[in-house]
Tab-separated table of N, CA and C in Angstrom:
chain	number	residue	atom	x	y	z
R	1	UNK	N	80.659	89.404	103.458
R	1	UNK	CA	81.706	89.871	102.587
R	1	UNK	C	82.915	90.249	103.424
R	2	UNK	N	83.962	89.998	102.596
R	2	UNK	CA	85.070	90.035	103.388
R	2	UNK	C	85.614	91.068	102.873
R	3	UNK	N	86.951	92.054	103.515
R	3	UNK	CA	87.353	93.490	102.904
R	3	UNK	C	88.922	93.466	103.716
R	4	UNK	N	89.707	93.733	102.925
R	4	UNK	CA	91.060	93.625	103.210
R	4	UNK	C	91.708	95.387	102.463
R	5	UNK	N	92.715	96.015	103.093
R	5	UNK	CA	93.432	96.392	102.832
R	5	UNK	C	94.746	96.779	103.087
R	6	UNK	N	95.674	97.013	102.196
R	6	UNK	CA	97.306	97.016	102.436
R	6	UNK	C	97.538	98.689	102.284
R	7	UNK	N	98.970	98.950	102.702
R	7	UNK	CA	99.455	99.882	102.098
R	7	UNK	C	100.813	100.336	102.129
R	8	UNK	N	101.119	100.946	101.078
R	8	UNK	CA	102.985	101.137	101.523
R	8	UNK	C	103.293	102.522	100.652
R	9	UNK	N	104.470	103.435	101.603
R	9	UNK	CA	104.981	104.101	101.078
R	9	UNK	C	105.829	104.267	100.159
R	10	UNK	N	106.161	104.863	98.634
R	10	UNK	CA	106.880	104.134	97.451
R	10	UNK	C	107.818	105.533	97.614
R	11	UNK	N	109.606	105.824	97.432
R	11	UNK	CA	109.885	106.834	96.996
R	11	UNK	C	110.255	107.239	95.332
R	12	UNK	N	108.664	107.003	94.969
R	12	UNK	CA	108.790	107.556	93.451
R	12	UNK	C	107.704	108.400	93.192
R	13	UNK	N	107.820	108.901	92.144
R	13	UNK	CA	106.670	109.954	91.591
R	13	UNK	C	105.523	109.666	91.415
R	14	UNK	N	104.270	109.592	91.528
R	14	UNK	CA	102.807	109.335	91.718
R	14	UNK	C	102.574	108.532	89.941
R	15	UNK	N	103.084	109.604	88.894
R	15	UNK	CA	103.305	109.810	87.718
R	15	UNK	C	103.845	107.763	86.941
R	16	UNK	N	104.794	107.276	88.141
R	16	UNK	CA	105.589	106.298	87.897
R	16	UNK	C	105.290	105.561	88.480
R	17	UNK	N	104.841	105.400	89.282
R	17	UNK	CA	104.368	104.156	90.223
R	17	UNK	C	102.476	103.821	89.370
R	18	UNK	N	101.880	104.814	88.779
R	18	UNK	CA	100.582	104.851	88.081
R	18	UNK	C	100.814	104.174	87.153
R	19	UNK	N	101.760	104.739	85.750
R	19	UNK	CA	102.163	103.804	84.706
R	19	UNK	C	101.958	102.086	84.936
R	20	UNK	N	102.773	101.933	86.001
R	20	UNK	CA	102.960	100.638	86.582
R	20	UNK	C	101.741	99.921	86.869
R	21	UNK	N	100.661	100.525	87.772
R	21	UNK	CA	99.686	99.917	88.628
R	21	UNK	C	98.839	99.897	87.410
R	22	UNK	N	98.284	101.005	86.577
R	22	UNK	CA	97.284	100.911	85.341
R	22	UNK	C	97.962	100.308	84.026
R	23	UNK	N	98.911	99.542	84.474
R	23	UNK	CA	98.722	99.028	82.863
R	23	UNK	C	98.675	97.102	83.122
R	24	UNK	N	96.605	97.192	82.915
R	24	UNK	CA	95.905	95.783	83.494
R	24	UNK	C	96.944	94.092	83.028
R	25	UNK	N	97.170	94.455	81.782
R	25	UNK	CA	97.669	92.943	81.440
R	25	UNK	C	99.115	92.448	82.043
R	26	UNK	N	99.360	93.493	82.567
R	26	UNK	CA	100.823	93.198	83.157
R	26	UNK	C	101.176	93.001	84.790
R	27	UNK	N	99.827	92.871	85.082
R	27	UNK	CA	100.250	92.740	86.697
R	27	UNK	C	101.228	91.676	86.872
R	28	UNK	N	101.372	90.420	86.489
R	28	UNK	CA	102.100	89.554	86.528
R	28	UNK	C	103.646	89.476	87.418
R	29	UNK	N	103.663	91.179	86.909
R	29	UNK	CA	105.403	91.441	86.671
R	29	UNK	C	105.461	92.346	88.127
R	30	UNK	N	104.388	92.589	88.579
R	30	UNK	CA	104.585	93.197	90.471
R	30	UNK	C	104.069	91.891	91.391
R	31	UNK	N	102.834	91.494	90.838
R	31	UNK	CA	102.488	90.763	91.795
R	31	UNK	C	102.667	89.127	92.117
R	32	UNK	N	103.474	88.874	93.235
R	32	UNK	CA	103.997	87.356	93.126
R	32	UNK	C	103.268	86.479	93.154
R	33	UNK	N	102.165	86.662	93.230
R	33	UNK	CA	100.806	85.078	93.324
R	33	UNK	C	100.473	85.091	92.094
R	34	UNK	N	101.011	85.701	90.979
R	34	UNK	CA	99.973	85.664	89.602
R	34	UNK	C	101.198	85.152	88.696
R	35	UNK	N	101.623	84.168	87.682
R	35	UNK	CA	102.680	83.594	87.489
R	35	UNK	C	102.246	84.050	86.003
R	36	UNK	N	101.966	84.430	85.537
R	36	UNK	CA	101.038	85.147	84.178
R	36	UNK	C	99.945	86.017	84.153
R	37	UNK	N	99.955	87.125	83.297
R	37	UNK	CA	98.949	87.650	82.834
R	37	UNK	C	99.273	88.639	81.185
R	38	UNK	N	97.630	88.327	80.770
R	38	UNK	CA	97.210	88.908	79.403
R	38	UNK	C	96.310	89.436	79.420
R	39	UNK	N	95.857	90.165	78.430
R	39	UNK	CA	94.362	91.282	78.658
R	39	UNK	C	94.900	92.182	77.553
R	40	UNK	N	93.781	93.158	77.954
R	40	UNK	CA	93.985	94.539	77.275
R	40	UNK	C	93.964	95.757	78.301
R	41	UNK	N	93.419	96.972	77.668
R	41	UNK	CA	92.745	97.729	79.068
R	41	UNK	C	91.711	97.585	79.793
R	42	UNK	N	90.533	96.871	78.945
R	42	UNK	CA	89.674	96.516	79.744
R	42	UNK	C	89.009	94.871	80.530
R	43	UNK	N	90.455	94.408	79.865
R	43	UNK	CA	89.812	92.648	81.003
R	43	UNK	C	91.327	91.935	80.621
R	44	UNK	N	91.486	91.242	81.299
R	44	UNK	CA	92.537	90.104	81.660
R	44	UNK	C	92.250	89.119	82.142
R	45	UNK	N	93.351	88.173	82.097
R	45	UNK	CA	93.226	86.750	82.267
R	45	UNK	C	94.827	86.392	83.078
R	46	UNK	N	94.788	86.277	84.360
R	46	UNK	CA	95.658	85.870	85.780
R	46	UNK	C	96.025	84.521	85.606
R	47	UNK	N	96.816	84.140	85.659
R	47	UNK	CA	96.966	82.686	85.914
R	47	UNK	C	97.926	82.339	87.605
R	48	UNK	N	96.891	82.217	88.197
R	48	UNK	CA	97.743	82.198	89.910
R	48	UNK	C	98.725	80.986	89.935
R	49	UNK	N	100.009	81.552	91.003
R	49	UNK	CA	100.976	80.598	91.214
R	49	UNK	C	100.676	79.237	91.319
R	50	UNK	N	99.409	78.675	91.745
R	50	UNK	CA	99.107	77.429	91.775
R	50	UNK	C	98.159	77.048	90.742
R	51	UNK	N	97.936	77.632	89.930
R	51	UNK	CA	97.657	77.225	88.834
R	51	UNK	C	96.292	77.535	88.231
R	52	UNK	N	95.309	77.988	89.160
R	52	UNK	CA	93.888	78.505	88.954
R	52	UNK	C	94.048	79.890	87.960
R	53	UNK	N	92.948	80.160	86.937
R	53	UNK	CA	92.543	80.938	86.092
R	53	UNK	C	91.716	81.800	86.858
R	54	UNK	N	91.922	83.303	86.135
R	54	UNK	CA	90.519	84.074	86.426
R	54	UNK	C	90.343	85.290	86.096
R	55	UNK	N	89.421	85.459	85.304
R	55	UNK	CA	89.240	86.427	84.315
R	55	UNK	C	88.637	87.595	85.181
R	56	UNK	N	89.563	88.552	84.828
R	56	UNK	CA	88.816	90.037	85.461
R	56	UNK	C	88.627	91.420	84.592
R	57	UNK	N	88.094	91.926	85.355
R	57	UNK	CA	87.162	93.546	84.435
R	57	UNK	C	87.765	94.444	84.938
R	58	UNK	N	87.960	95.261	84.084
R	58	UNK	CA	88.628	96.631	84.601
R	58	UNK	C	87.656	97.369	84.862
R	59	UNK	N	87.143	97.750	85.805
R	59	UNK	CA	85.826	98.909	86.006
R	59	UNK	C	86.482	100.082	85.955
R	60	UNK	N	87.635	100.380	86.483
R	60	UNK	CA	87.668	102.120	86.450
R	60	UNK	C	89.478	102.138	86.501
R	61	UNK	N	89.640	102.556	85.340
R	61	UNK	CA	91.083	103.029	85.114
R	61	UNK	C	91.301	104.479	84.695
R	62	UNK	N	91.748	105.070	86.094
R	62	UNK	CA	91.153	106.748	85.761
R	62	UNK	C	92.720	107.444	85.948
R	63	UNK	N	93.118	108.184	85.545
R	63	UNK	CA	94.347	108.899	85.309
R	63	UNK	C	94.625	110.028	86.556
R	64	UNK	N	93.213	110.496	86.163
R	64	UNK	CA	93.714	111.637	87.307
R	64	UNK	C	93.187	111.380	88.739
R	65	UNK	N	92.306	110.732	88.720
R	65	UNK	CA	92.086	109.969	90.066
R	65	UNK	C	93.632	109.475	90.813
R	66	UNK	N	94.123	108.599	89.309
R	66	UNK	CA	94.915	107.282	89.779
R	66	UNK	C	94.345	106.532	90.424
R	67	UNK	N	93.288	106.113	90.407
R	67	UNK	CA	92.652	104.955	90.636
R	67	UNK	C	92.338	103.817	89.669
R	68	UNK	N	92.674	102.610	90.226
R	68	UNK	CA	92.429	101.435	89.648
R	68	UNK	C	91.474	100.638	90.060
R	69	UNK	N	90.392	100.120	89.159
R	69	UNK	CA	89.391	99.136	90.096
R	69	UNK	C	89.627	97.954	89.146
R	70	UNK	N	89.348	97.050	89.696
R	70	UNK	CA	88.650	95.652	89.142
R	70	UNK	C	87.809	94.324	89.418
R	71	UNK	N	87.299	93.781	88.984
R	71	UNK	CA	86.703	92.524	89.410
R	71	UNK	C	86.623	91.401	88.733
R	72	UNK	N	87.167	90.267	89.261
R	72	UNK	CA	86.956	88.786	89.329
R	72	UNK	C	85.419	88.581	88.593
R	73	UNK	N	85.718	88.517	86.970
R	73	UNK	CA	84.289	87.870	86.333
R	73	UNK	C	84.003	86.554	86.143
R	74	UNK	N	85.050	85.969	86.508
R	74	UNK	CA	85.230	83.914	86.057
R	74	UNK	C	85.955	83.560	86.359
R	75	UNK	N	86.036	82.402	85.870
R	75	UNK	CA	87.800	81.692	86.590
R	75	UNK	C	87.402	80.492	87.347
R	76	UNK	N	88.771	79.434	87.857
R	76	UNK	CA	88.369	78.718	88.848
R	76	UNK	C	87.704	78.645	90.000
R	77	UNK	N	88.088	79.954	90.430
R	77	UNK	CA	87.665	80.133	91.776
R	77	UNK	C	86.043	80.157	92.121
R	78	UNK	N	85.419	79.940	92.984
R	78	UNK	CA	83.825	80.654	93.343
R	78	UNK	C	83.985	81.755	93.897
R	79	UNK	N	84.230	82.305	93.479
R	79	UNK	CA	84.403	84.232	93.539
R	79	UNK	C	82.804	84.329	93.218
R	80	UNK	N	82.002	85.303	94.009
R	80	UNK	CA	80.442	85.426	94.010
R	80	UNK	C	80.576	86.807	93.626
R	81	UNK	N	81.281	87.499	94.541
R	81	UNK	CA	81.275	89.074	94.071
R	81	UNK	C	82.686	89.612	94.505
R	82	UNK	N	83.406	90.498	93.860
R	82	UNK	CA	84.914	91.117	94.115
R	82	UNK	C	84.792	92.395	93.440
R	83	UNK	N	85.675	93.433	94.566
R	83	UNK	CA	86.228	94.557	93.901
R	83	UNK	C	87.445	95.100	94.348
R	84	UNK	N	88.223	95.191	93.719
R	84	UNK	CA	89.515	95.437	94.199
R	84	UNK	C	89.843	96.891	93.872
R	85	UNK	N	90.028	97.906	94.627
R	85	UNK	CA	90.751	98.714	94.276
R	85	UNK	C	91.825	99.471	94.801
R	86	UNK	N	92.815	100.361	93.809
R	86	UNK	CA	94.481	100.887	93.656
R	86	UNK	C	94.950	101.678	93.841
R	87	UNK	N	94.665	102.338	94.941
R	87	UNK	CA	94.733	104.431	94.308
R	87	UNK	C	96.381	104.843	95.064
R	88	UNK	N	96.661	105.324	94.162
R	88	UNK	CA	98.310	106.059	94.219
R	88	UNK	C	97.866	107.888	94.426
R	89	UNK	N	98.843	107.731	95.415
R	89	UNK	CA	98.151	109.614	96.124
R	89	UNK	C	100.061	109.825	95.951
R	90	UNK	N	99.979	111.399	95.563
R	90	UNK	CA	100.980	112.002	95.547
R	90	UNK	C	101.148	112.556	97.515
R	91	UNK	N	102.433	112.130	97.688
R	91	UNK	CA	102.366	112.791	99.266
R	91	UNK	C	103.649	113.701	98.985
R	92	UNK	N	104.710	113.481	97.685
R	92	UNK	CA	105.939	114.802	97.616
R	92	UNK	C	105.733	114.376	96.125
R	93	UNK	N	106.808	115.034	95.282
R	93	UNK	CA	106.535	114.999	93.368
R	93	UNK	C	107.465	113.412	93.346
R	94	UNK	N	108.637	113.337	94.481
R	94	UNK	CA	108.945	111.933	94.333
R	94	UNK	C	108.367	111.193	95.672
R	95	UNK	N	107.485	110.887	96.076
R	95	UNK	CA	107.166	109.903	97.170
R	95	UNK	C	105.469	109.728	96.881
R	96	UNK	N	105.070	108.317	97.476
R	96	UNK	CA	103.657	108.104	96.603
R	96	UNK	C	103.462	106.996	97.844
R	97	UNK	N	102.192	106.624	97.779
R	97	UNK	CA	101.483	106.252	98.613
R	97	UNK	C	100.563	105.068	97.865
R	98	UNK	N	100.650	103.976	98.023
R	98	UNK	CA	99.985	102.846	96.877
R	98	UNK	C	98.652	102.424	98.700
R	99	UNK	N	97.231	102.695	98.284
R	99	UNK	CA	96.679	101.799	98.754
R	99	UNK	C	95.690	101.089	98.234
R	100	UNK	N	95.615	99.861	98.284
R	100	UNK	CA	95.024	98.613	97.714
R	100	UNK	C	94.160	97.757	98.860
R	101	UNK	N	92.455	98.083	97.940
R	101	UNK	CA	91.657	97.136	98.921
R	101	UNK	C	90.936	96.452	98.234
R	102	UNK	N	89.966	95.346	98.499
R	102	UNK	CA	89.540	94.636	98.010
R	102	UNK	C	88.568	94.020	99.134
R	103	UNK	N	87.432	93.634	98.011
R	103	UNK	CA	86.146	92.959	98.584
R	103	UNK	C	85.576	91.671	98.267
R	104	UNK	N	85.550	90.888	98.894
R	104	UNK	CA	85.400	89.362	98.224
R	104	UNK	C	84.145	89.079	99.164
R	105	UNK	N	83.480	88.039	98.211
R	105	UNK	CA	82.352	87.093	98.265
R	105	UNK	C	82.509	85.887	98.082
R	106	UNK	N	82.668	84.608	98.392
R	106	UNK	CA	82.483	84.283	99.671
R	106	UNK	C	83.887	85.134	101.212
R	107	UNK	N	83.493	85.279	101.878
R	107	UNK	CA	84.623	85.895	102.688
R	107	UNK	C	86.055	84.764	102.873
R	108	UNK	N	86.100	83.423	102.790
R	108	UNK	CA	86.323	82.174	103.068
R	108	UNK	C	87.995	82.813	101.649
R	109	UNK	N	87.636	83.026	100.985
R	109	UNK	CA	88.360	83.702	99.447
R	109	UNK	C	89.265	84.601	100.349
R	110	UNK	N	89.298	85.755	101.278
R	110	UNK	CA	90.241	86.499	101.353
R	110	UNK	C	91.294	85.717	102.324
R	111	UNK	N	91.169	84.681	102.797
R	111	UNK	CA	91.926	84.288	103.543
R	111	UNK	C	93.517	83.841	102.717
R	112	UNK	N	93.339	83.491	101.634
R	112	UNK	CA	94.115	83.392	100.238
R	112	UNK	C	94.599	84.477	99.696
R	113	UNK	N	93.283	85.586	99.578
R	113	UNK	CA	93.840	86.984	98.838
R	113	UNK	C	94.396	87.912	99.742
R	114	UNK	N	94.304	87.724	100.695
R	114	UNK	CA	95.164	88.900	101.678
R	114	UNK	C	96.130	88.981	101.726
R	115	UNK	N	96.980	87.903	102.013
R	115	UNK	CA	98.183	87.517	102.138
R	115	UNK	C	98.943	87.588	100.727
R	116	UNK	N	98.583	87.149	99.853
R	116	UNK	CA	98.728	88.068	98.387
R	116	UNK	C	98.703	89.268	97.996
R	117	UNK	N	98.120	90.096	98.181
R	117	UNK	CA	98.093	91.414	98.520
R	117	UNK	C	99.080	92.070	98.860
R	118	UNK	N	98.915	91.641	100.321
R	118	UNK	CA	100.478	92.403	101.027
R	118	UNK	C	101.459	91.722	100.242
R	119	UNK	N	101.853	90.318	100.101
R	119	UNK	CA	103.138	90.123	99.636
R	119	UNK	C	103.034	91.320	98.381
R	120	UNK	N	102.269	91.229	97.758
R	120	UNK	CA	102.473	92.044	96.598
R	120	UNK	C	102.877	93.480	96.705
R	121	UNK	N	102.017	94.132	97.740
R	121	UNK	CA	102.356	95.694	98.129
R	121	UNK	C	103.804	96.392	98.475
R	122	UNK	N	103.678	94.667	99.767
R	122	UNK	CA	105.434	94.842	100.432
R	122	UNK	C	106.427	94.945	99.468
R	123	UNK	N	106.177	94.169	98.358
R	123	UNK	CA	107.442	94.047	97.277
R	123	UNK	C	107.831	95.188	96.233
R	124	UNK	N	106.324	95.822	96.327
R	124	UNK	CA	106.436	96.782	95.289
R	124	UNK	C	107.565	98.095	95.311
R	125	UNK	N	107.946	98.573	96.381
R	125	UNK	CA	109.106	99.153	96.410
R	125	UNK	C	110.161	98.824	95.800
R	126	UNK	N	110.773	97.395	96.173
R	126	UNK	CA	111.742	96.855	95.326
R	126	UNK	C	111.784	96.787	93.938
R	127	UNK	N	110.393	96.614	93.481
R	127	UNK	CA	110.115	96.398	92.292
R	127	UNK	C	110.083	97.591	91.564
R	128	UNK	N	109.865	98.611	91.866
R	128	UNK	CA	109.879	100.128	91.537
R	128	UNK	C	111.553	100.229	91.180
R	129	UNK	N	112.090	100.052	92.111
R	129	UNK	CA	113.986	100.858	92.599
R	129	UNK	C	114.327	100.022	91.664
R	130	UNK	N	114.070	98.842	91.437
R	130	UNK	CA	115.231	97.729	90.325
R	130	UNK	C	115.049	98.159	89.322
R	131	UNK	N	113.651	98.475	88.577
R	131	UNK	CA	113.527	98.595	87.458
R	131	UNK	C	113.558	100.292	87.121
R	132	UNK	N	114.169	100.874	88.230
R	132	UNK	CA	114.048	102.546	88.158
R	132	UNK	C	112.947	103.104	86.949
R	133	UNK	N	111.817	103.009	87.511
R	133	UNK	CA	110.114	103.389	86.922
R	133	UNK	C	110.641	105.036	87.209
């Protein structure tokens, strides 16, 4: 199993950067490898920049944690086993801390998802300030 994680400092409120990260059907709109997504709170459907499907589970969308988990239940991919998770830590009432890890099965898979990841993490600042969350 393979295990990757990113992380970046955000200057926004724990409160605002959470909104963002827990609401599942919309990752689409932070993360640049996913060119679509739909769902509810508890499962979605990704459609990656190159065109592969893949349905995932929300295991733990917790508020006061601020933690986000999920996992890869189907899809194109041979994903065997995945867990990804989100947790936003307050470090001031405006500055926040996003770290994001994830566990993949076959390991051969993160060589794809890593680099996705970070692009995604790195961007998320910008993506915060434009849309003033």
């Amino acid at each position: 199993m393979a295990t990757h994680r990113s992380h970046v400092i955000i200057d926004v409120s724990p409160d605002a950067l959470w909104r963002v990260i827990s609401d599942a059907p919309r990752i689409a709109d932070w993360f640049p490898a996913i060119s679509a997504s739909d769902g509810s709170a508890a499962r979605r459907t990704v459609i990656l920049g190159s065109g592969e499907r893949l349905e995932e589970l929300v295991v733990t969308n917790d508020s006061s944690l601020r933690r986000f988990q999920y996992s890869i239940a189907g899809g194109d991919l041979p994903v065997e086993r995945h867990l990804g998770t989100i947790d936003v830590i307050q470090l001031a009432p405006s500055q926040s801390l996003l770290v994001y890890g994830t566990e993949i099965e076959p390991a051969s898979l993160a060589e794809a998802l890593g680099p996705a990841i970070e692009a995604a993490v790195d961007g998320l600042p910008k993506y915060m300030h434009e849309y003033k969350f």
